[in-house]
XYZ file of C-alpha atoms in Angstrom:
483
model
C 69.615 -12.327 17.776
C 72.593 -11.216 18.743
C 73.598 -10.387 22.898
C 73.186 -5.988 23.288
C 76.284 -5.200 24.137
C 75.617 -3.396 27.645
C 76.556 0.229 28.549
C 78.494 0.898 31.544
C 79.004 4.260 31.806
C 77.865 7.993 33.147
C 75.140 9.481 32.058
C 75.545 13.358 32.003
C 73.724 15.688 30.485
C 72.154 13.977 27.871
C 75.055 12.083 26.913
C 76.869 9.101 28.510
C 80.348 9.572 29.332
C 83.284 7.992 31.541
C 83.960 8.662 35.640
C 86.202 11.407 35.972
C 88.768 9.486 37.090
C 88.280 6.919 35.265
C 87.656 4.427 37.992
C 85.472 1.770 37.504
C 83.972 -1.052 39.767
C 82.882 -4.897 38.556
C 79.596 -5.786 38.676
C 79.497 -10.315 39.450
C 76.844 -12.253 38.698
C 75.893 -14.074 41.907
C 75.414 -17.053 40.206
C 78.326 -18.019 38.952
C 80.278 -15.791 40.632
C 81.605 -14.415 37.282
C 82.276 -10.773 35.925
C 79.649 -9.808 34.260
C 80.961 -5.148 33.877
C 82.919 -2.779 35.076
C 81.048 0.423 35.304
C 82.635 3.710 35.189
C 82.385 4.442 38.879
C 80.444 8.138 39.419
C 81.848 10.429 42.560
C 82.053 13.771 44.554
C 83.586 15.086 41.060
C 81.320 13.226 38.878
C 77.990 14.596 41.166
C 79.014 18.083 41.006
C 79.447 17.882 36.793
C 75.766 15.840 36.683
C 74.120 19.033 39.140
C 75.688 21.543 37.229
C 73.583 20.091 33.724
C 70.027 19.426 36.037
C 70.958 23.004 36.639
C 71.258 24.559 33.497
C 67.822 22.098 32.092
C 65.504 23.299 35.229
C 64.641 26.766 33.469
C 63.309 25.008 30.056
C 62.068 21.749 31.579
C 60.311 23.369 34.614
C 58.159 26.416 31.931
C 57.878 23.314 28.734
C 53.796 23.202 28.934
C 52.818 19.509 31.035
C 51.534 17.882 28.205
C 54.604 17.754 26.435
C 56.249 16.333 29.550
C 53.688 14.313 29.443
C 54.082 13.172 25.904
C 58.319 12.264 26.874
C 57.103 10.170 29.522
C 54.689 8.397 27.716
C 57.309 7.824 24.776
C 59.965 6.423 28.221
C 57.474 4.214 28.785
C 57.086 2.077 25.858
C 60.629 2.109 25.438
C 60.701 -0.017 28.547
C 58.255 -1.782 27.810
C 59.983 -2.625 24.769
C 63.426 -4.326 25.980
C 61.116 -6.057 29.009
C 63.907 -9.060 28.010
C 66.640 -6.698 28.624
C 65.829 -5.451 31.341
C 64.415 -8.788 32.872
C 68.342 -10.548 31.370
C 70.514 -7.502 32.750
C 68.272 -7.996 36.644
C 69.268 -11.490 36.294
C 72.988 -10.853 35.802
C 73.877 -8.621 38.667
C 71.935 -9.775 41.364
C 70.381 -12.894 40.131
C 66.671 -12.523 39.588
C 64.898 -15.077 37.505
C 63.531 -13.814 33.862
C 60.819 -16.216 34.875
C 59.817 -13.821 37.352
C 60.678 -10.486 36.494
C 57.702 -8.273 36.675
C 59.887 -5.401 37.643
C 59.547 -3.665 34.102
C 55.303 -3.897 33.909
C 55.744 -2.817 37.755
C 57.499 0.024 36.645
C 55.925 1.553 33.623
C 52.473 1.185 35.349
C 53.895 4.412 37.617
C 55.345 6.123 34.747
C 52.336 6.032 33.194
C 50.283 6.733 36.199
C 52.537 10.515 36.180
C 52.293 11.014 32.525
C 48.016 11.636 33.074
C 48.527 13.727 36.279
C 51.005 16.677 34.825
C 48.307 18.568 33.969
C 46.775 18.183 37.627
C 49.629 20.224 39.959
C 47.245 22.697 41.573
C 46.654 24.948 44.617
C 43.837 26.411 46.449
C 42.317 29.868 46.047
C 40.132 31.615 48.885
C 38.475 35.233 49.442
C 38.060 35.175 52.698
C 40.350 38.163 53.422
C 38.385 41.564 52.554
C 39.621 43.110 49.603
C 42.205 40.029 49.138
C 42.154 37.437 46.677
C 44.604 34.558 47.668
C 46.655 31.600 46.317
C 48.707 29.561 46.674
C 50.428 27.171 43.560
C 52.562 24.478 44.371
C 56.679 24.854 41.715
C 58.645 22.096 41.164
C 62.193 22.151 43.294
C 64.720 22.654 40.896
C 67.657 20.271 41.012
C 66.351 17.036 42.827
C 68.339 13.861 43.879
C 67.801 10.245 44.179
C 68.922 7.459 45.668
C 67.555 3.700 45.154
C 68.336 0.367 46.607
C 69.604 -2.664 43.971
C 66.719 -5.256 44.716
C 64.191 -3.893 42.267
C 65.785 -0.644 40.458
C 63.407 -0.014 37.074
C 60.992 -0.147 40.031
C 62.379 2.666 42.138
C 64.087 4.948 39.193
C 60.454 4.662 37.849
C 58.965 5.727 42.022
C 61.763 8.628 41.651
C 61.828 9.688 37.720
C 57.695 9.637 36.938
C 56.431 12.532 39.623
C 60.149 14.687 40.220
C 59.944 15.153 36.129
C 55.735 15.658 36.217
C 56.321 18.475 38.532
C 59.718 19.654 36.761
C 62.461 19.177 38.757
C 65.466 17.733 37.306
C 67.183 14.787 38.906
C 70.187 13.874 39.782
C 70.200 9.911 40.648
C 71.924 7.373 41.613
C 71.644 3.582 41.831
C 73.172 1.349 43.531
C 76.144 -0.357 43.174
C 74.796 -3.833 42.803
C 72.164 -3.378 40.628
C 73.800 -0.824 38.234
C 72.878 -1.451 34.844
C 68.788 -1.305 34.695
C 68.980 2.296 35.504
C 71.633 3.053 32.598
C 69.786 0.591 29.877
C 66.926 2.949 31.568
C 68.790 6.451 30.691
C 69.049 5.663 27.382
C 65.738 5.192 26.472
C 65.432 8.254 28.474
C 67.391 9.924 25.455
C 65.504 7.534 22.959
C 62.420 8.898 24.284
C 63.480 12.818 23.400
C 64.280 13.895 27.041
C 66.028 17.082 26.647
C 69.868 16.813 28.061
C 70.163 17.184 31.612
C 66.979 16.793 33.127
C 67.592 12.729 34.003
C 71.095 12.483 35.118
C 72.277 8.437 36.792
C 75.841 8.129 37.881
C 76.639 4.357 39.196
C 78.276 4.452 42.166
C 78.706 3.443 46.205
C 77.649 5.495 48.904
C 80.728 6.623 49.876
C 81.161 9.122 48.209
C 78.748 9.075 45.733
C 75.165 8.652 47.409
C 76.794 11.576 49.873
C 78.111 14.090 48.186
C 74.602 13.410 46.732
C 72.837 14.069 50.126
C 75.028 16.724 51.232
C 74.740 18.854 47.684
C 73.660 22.246 48.010
C 72.650 22.657 45.095
C 70.053 19.980 45.387
C 66.535 20.624 47.061
C 65.029 17.493 47.686
C 65.501 14.051 47.637
C 64.185 10.668 47.495
C 66.383 7.666 49.467
C 65.212 3.572 48.875
C 66.804 0.944 51.579
C 67.629 0.101 54.623
C 67.173 2.121 58.200
C 70.175 2.801 58.624
C 71.661 4.549 55.231
C 68.057 6.614 55.359
C 68.794 7.480 58.882
C 72.567 9.195 57.775
C 71.238 10.751 54.751
C 68.643 12.376 56.536
C 71.621 13.396 58.884
C 73.585 14.589 55.666
C 70.735 16.424 54.579
C 70.203 18.264 58.278
C 73.816 19.588 58.060
C 74.005 20.952 54.137
C 70.428 22.655 53.531
C 68.422 21.278 55.335
C 67.164 19.560 52.181
C 63.194 18.025 52.242
C 63.653 13.709 52.677
C 61.396 12.043 51.568
C 62.736 8.154 52.628
C 61.350 4.563 52.103
C 62.742 2.136 54.305
C 63.224 -1.159 56.008
C 60.292 -3.086 57.073
C 59.556 -6.561 59.388
C 55.871 -7.015 57.761
C 52.573 -8.634 60.401
C 50.614 -11.460 58.663
C 47.838 -12.148 61.230
C 45.964 -15.171 59.996
C 42.106 -15.713 62.269
C 40.906 -18.886 62.411
C 38.369 -17.762 60.022
C 40.290 -17.538 56.903
C 40.638 -19.389 54.122
C 43.727 -21.009 55.368
C 44.935 -21.917 51.599
C 44.706 -17.994 50.284
C 46.725 -17.391 53.232
C 49.368 -19.819 53.113
C 50.286 -19.443 49.680
C 49.630 -15.338 49.826
C 52.469 -15.789 52.947
C 54.458 -17.609 51.338
C 54.719 -15.715 48.150
C 55.365 -12.777 50.256
C 58.493 -14.190 51.776
C 60.256 -16.176 48.530
C 59.657 -13.324 46.095
C 62.745 -12.495 44.501
C 64.606 -14.266 47.933
C 62.970 -12.434 50.467
C 64.958 -10.018 48.931
C 61.481 -7.460 49.346
C 61.545 -4.530 51.884
C 57.871 -5.189 52.842
C 57.811 -8.952 52.697
C 55.816 -11.020 54.941
C 58.874 -12.106 57.496
C 57.043 -12.400 61.026
C 53.812 -14.594 60.373
C 50.883 -14.801 63.240
C 48.716 -17.814 62.997
C 45.443 -18.685 65.453
C 45.995 -21.115 67.922
C 42.863 -23.698 66.644
C 44.476 -23.775 63.127
C 48.079 -23.314 63.489
C 48.800 -27.299 62.221
C 46.306 -27.125 59.542
C 48.099 -23.614 58.210
C 51.741 -24.649 59.200
C 50.941 -27.463 56.399
C 50.038 -25.316 53.727
C 52.055 -22.412 54.686
C 55.293 -25.300 54.336
C 53.959 -27.400 51.082
C 53.712 -23.416 49.352
C 57.280 -22.444 50.230
C 58.927 -25.571 49.100
C 56.436 -25.574 46.180
C 57.661 -22.030 45.117
C 61.177 -22.722 46.406
C 61.491 -26.337 44.535
C 62.229 -23.735 41.217
C 65.696 -22.893 42.026
C 68.216 -22.330 39.402
C 70.351 -20.470 37.368
C 67.937 -16.997 37.328
C 68.837 -17.227 33.538
C 66.687 -19.793 32.558
C 62.832 -19.408 31.735
C 62.564 -22.769 34.465
C 63.877 -21.275 37.148
C 61.592 -19.167 39.791
C 64.157 -19.299 42.878
C 67.567 -17.595 42.330
C 70.442 -16.682 44.159
C 70.804 -14.236 46.755
C 72.137 -10.859 45.530
C 76.023 -11.173 46.578
C 78.546 -13.219 48.615
C 78.127 -10.019 51.468
C 73.974 -10.747 51.504
C 74.564 -14.709 51.410
C 76.671 -14.190 54.536
C 74.025 -11.775 56.575
C 71.687 -14.317 56.297
C 73.334 -17.052 56.803
C 74.943 -15.203 60.116
C 71.465 -15.145 61.544
C 70.378 -18.487 60.479
C 73.223 -19.530 62.638
C 72.882 -17.448 65.121
C 68.696 -19.232 65.579
C 70.501 -22.049 65.387
C 73.294 -22.045 68.165
C 69.942 -20.559 70.458
C 68.074 -23.140 69.932
C 64.995 -21.816 68.193
C 62.869 -24.197 66.455
C 62.715 -25.017 62.654
C 60.139 -26.079 60.859
C 60.927 -28.533 57.892
C 60.648 -27.047 54.417
C 63.629 -29.135 52.568
C 66.298 -27.538 50.942
C 66.653 -26.212 47.466
C 70.122 -25.025 47.130
C 70.644 -26.351 43.019
C 74.272 -26.692 43.887
C 77.337 -25.248 46.429
C 78.886 -21.565 46.328
C 76.329 -20.481 44.212
C 74.523 -17.363 47.022
C 71.794 -19.399 47.666
C 70.051 -19.843 50.553
C 66.916 -21.708 51.006
C 64.213 -20.597 52.138
C 63.445 -20.871 56.298
C 60.389 -20.348 58.753
C 61.142 -20.755 62.482
C 58.644 -21.472 65.186
C 57.546 -20.304 68.460
C 60.223 -17.553 68.497
C 60.615 -15.095 71.491
C 59.574 -11.988 70.259
C 62.858 -10.120 71.959
C 64.733 -12.648 69.701
C 66.550 -10.665 66.324
C 64.890 -13.936 63.384
C 61.936 -11.338 64.864
C 63.487 -8.019 65.567
C 66.222 -7.409 62.428
C 64.901 -6.906 58.794
C 67.071 -10.325 57.920
C 66.121 -9.057 53.495
C 66.403 -12.617 52.965
C 63.303 -16.063 52.828
C 63.756 -16.853 56.134
C 60.165 -15.652 58.357
C 58.669 -16.296 62.272
C 55.424 -18.198 62.459
C 54.033 -18.037 66.130
C 50.926 -18.860 68.043
C 48.467 -16.544 69.187
C 45.229 -16.939 70.947
C 43.364 -13.172 72.058
C 42.943 -10.098 68.830
C 44.169 -8.062 71.671
C 47.490 -9.905 72.309
C 48.323 -10.258 68.404
C 48.371 -6.446 67.462
C 49.717 -6.164 70.465
C 52.647 -8.528 69.264
C 52.305 -6.717 65.837
C 53.204 -3.441 66.262
C 55.849 -4.551 68.772
C 58.289 -3.113 66.012
C 60.628 -0.609 65.327
C 59.247 -1.077 61.521
C 56.049 -0.385 60.388
C 55.939 -0.897 56.306
C 54.066 -2.699 55.536
C 50.970 -5.583 57.962
C 48.310 -7.872 56.954
C 45.754 -9.498 57.773
C 43.446 -12.267 56.535
C 39.482 -13.008 57.827
C 35.957 -13.212 56.800
C 34.640 -10.925 59.088
C 34.749 -7.272 57.909
C 35.028 -6.067 60.943
C 37.547 -7.339 62.915
C 39.442 -6.737 59.327
C 38.901 -2.767 59.694
C 39.101 -2.867 63.511
C 42.819 -4.845 62.805
C 43.696 -2.579 60.014
C 42.659 0.422 62.302
C 45.171 -0.660 65.049
C 48.045 -1.883 62.581
C 51.224 0.452 63.008
C 52.547 0.891 58.940
C 52.147 2.616 55.783
C 49.823 0.200 53.795
C 47.437 -2.848 55.048
C 46.743 -6.487 53.470
C 43.351 -7.243 54.041
C 43.113 -10.730 52.320
C 46.269 -10.165 50.303
C 49.214 -9.342 50.968
C 53.132 -7.338 50.097
C 54.020 -7.280 47.472
C 50.808 -5.747 46.558
C 50.834 -2.386 46.464
C 49.082 0.236 43.697
C 50.004 3.205 41.879
C 46.895 6.150 43.135
C 47.208 5.037 46.677
C 50.556 6.709 48.365
C 53.158 4.128 49.847
C 55.688 4.401 53.202
C 55.822 3.096 56.369
C 55.225 4.593 60.088
C 58.422 4.673 62.499
C 61.682 3.674 61.606
C 60.194 2.739 58.004
C 60.532 6.493 56.803
C 59.030 9.663 56.110
C 56.949 10.705 53.668
C 55.040 9.603 50.357
C 55.847 7.938 47.535
C 53.220 7.443 45.079
C 49.296 8.688 44.867
C 48.875 12.021 44.777
C 51.113 12.356 47.963
C 53.431 11.274 45.612
C 53.413 13.886 43.517
C 53.205 17.293 46.117
C 56.226 15.499 47.399
C 58.329 16.946 44.654
C 56.717 19.936 44.443
C 56.821 23.670 46.995
C 53.959 25.756 48.011
C 53.649 29.327 47.876
C 51.048 31.955 48.993
C 50.208 34.019 46.583
C 48.251 37.468 48.310
C 46.798 39.619 45.842
C 44.682 43.377 47.000
C 41.419 44.009 45.081
C 41.485 47.832 46.206
């Protein structure tokens, strides 16, 4: 079977087009260092084109019957599933995710189908409590909206934005990451094939500056959703304030704690904790990067944790091969960022748990999983989001102390607790300062019908669930006199 040709152009007004100035950027295979494709680079003028297209499409799209929007969304989900192998191949080529571990397409289409099922559920409220009045509220789409997605799980993230935004009746201009734009372009082709009208969905590939900044500042975009780093999220929120005060949903970074009590199923806890930090080479915002284990079971859990990590990392290799389970970092920049943290930890004399090496070849951007023990709570390894398979394993004595340590972070995206004591589980879940809590489970688990988002520096607003749909609508109150 011939390898499918890779589309590299922008998707505007239902057509694939080159950028206005002809600019392109290279997408590089992190495993081989070879150029995979040269992709059209969207800039501010291209964003203007996309917004104009979305603006023209909005009246027709917003007035379309919800059942028709549902039909198109379900058709798109089917097409994405049919092209699962191609999505996996493109991610392996552009950011190194092993095809054997690729579940993004299935998780993405679950979101599309969930929101397709909500197409007729966009409701307001009624009130008869005011004398001689019927008062009602209605929910309406914003109009032209924007989205900026990350490179680590682009298909999941594009579905998080496209599903609720379009079902609510908005049109959308979405920027993919310059590190992994290829699956977003494939998604655009499938949206066209599914029958979405021109201008409803526009996808531009480009860099944060100028492309992402142009979306965040555009005066005709009234709502924006972003998933990525906390630093960039702050810049987007500032640009939104400086322009037209557009509504922002921001799902940002994390430094997620995982607590293991002495009564836990230690083998399960070790396997789950290992998978959480090793999956996608640690390039997951909600990865369990801070592990706290009760002192009485520290030695036993440590052995199980190291063994579980070693088993996962031993499958390192070419992401395109079916036997590979652990891939390289997404690019040289990410590789260097992680190794800089490791060098600082070594310089500071941090204790490193021996779990073996898994780098299969030199220069292929691999960083073997690393676990540090007895790490001071103030150290950068404990505080910063490293975005690699680097975890800290500390022991604790009391429940109060470990909750205090777990919450001592500017992040609050995900937290997990392992225990057989249901009272303790609920108590700890209550006191965790995080938007999602796992009890005897951990990230990357989530479900479509409950909200996902962060406390503190991990973001504002929520995606998924009812809250994730309402975030793409504005509320209008209407007062009707009956006298």
